[in-house]
């Protein structure tokens, strides 16, 4: 089985090394192509206005001066002699839960793989700035990764779908298990805009993630993480809101 690894935290991110160790339990044919710098929040963006540069670090390890989508595109169209059987994206530093998934470069890299018809899975390690001294408990992902991935390797994946995995912010031995759950949602518009003054006296603005509120429940990924479970969520690329098709079409009847 040939596996392509990518992420949005960059080629040197600790989470990518964790993912590599997880992937090595399944295969020794592992390719890596990731952004050269952190691209968290890049979503599904594709670099169009400037060239992308490629750097080779090893026989099957590359980085690109672009987004996670650029990295997957380069791997599939330029670097790999044959398509991979599996694309793994992550392990992201931080959650990709609820309606955050469209901001996520980690999830978008898996979207890109799904578009190419390849089995694709995004993995993220949730961390809590309270109580864990800002440490990201990647041990949790490393311990649970194999157990979560093994059943996904021969599970049927519908065309244009992918799987989003989040590991809870707990030591591995405190995780209660694995739940397959739907995508949740936040209750309010995301985040905050922090204003400051730069050393030359000019204002700057920095988007923060605090202040996001959500109500776990709804049998969602947010609830599974809050309850101490690994959350496994199948996602689809088709954003169509089915229930609105007919009522909207009726608006155009003459
Ligand atoms: Mn990230």
Tab-separated table of N, CA and C in Angstrom, residues 3 15 21 25 35 41 48 82 95 122-125 143 162 190 195 250:
chain	number	residue	atom	x	y	z
A	3	UNK	N	1.267	5.161	0.540
A	3	UNK	CA	0.587	6.195	1.329
A	3	UNK	C	1.262	7.542	1.099
A	15	UNK	N	3.590	17.032	14.458
A	15	UNK	CA	2.453	16.169	14.134
A	15	UNK	C	2.681	15.332	12.877
A	21	UNK	N	5.026	7.944	11.920
A	21	UNK	CA	5.152	6.735	12.757
A	21	UNK	C	3.878	5.894	12.708
A	25	UNK	N	3.246	1.746	10.490
A	25	UNK	CA	2.669	0.479	10.972
A	25	UNK	C	1.875	-0.222	9.882
A	35	UNK	N	3.476	21.552	2.955
A	35	UNK	CA	3.905	22.952	2.817
A	35	UNK	C	5.213	23.196	3.571
A	41	UNK	N	-5.410	27.278	8.567
A	41	UNK	CA	-6.408	28.266	8.156
A	41	UNK	C	-6.423	28.529	6.661
A	48	UNK	N	-2.384	30.499	-7.157
A	48	UNK	CA	-2.543	30.811	-8.580
A	48	UNK	C	-1.738	32.028	-9.011
A	82	UNK	N	3.048	6.679	-9.327
A	82	UNK	CA	1.687	6.131	-9.437
A	82	UNK	C	0.889	6.701	-8.275
A	95	UNK	N	-7.745	21.190	17.000
A	95	UNK	CA	-8.989	20.578	16.552
A	95	UNK	C	-9.381	21.012	15.147
A	122	UNK	N	-8.281	12.900	7.220
A	122	UNK	CA	-7.652	13.999	7.953
A	122	UNK	C	-7.587	13.620	9.431
A	123	UNK	N	-6.474	13.940	10.084
A	123	UNK	CA	-6.300	13.614	11.507
A	123	UNK	C	-5.847	14.849	12.272
A	124	UNK	N	-6.489	15.107	13.411
A	124	UNK	CA	-6.165	16.290	14.203
A	124	UNK	C	-6.127	15.927	15.686
A	125	UNK	N	-5.140	16.493	16.379
A	125	UNK	CA	-5.033	16.296	17.821
A	125	UNK	C	-5.563	17.545	18.523
A	143	UNK	N	-0.982	6.794	19.889
A	143	UNK	CA	-1.474	5.539	20.453
A	143	UNK	C	-2.736	5.065	19.729
A	162	UNK	N	-14.733	11.802	2.413
A	162	UNK	CA	-13.486	11.636	3.144
A	162	UNK	C	-13.846	11.399	4.603
A	190	UNK	N	-17.415	32.843	14.581
A	190	UNK	CA	-16.173	32.427	15.183
A	190	UNK	C	-15.286	33.577	15.675
A	195	UNK	N	-6.950	43.816	18.303
A	195	UNK	CA	-6.269	44.965	17.716
A	195	UNK	C	-5.054	45.318	18.551
A	250	UNK	N	-39.162	26.931	-6.260
A	250	UNK	CA	-40.537	27.458	-6.343
A	250	UNK	C	-40.543	28.982	-6.424
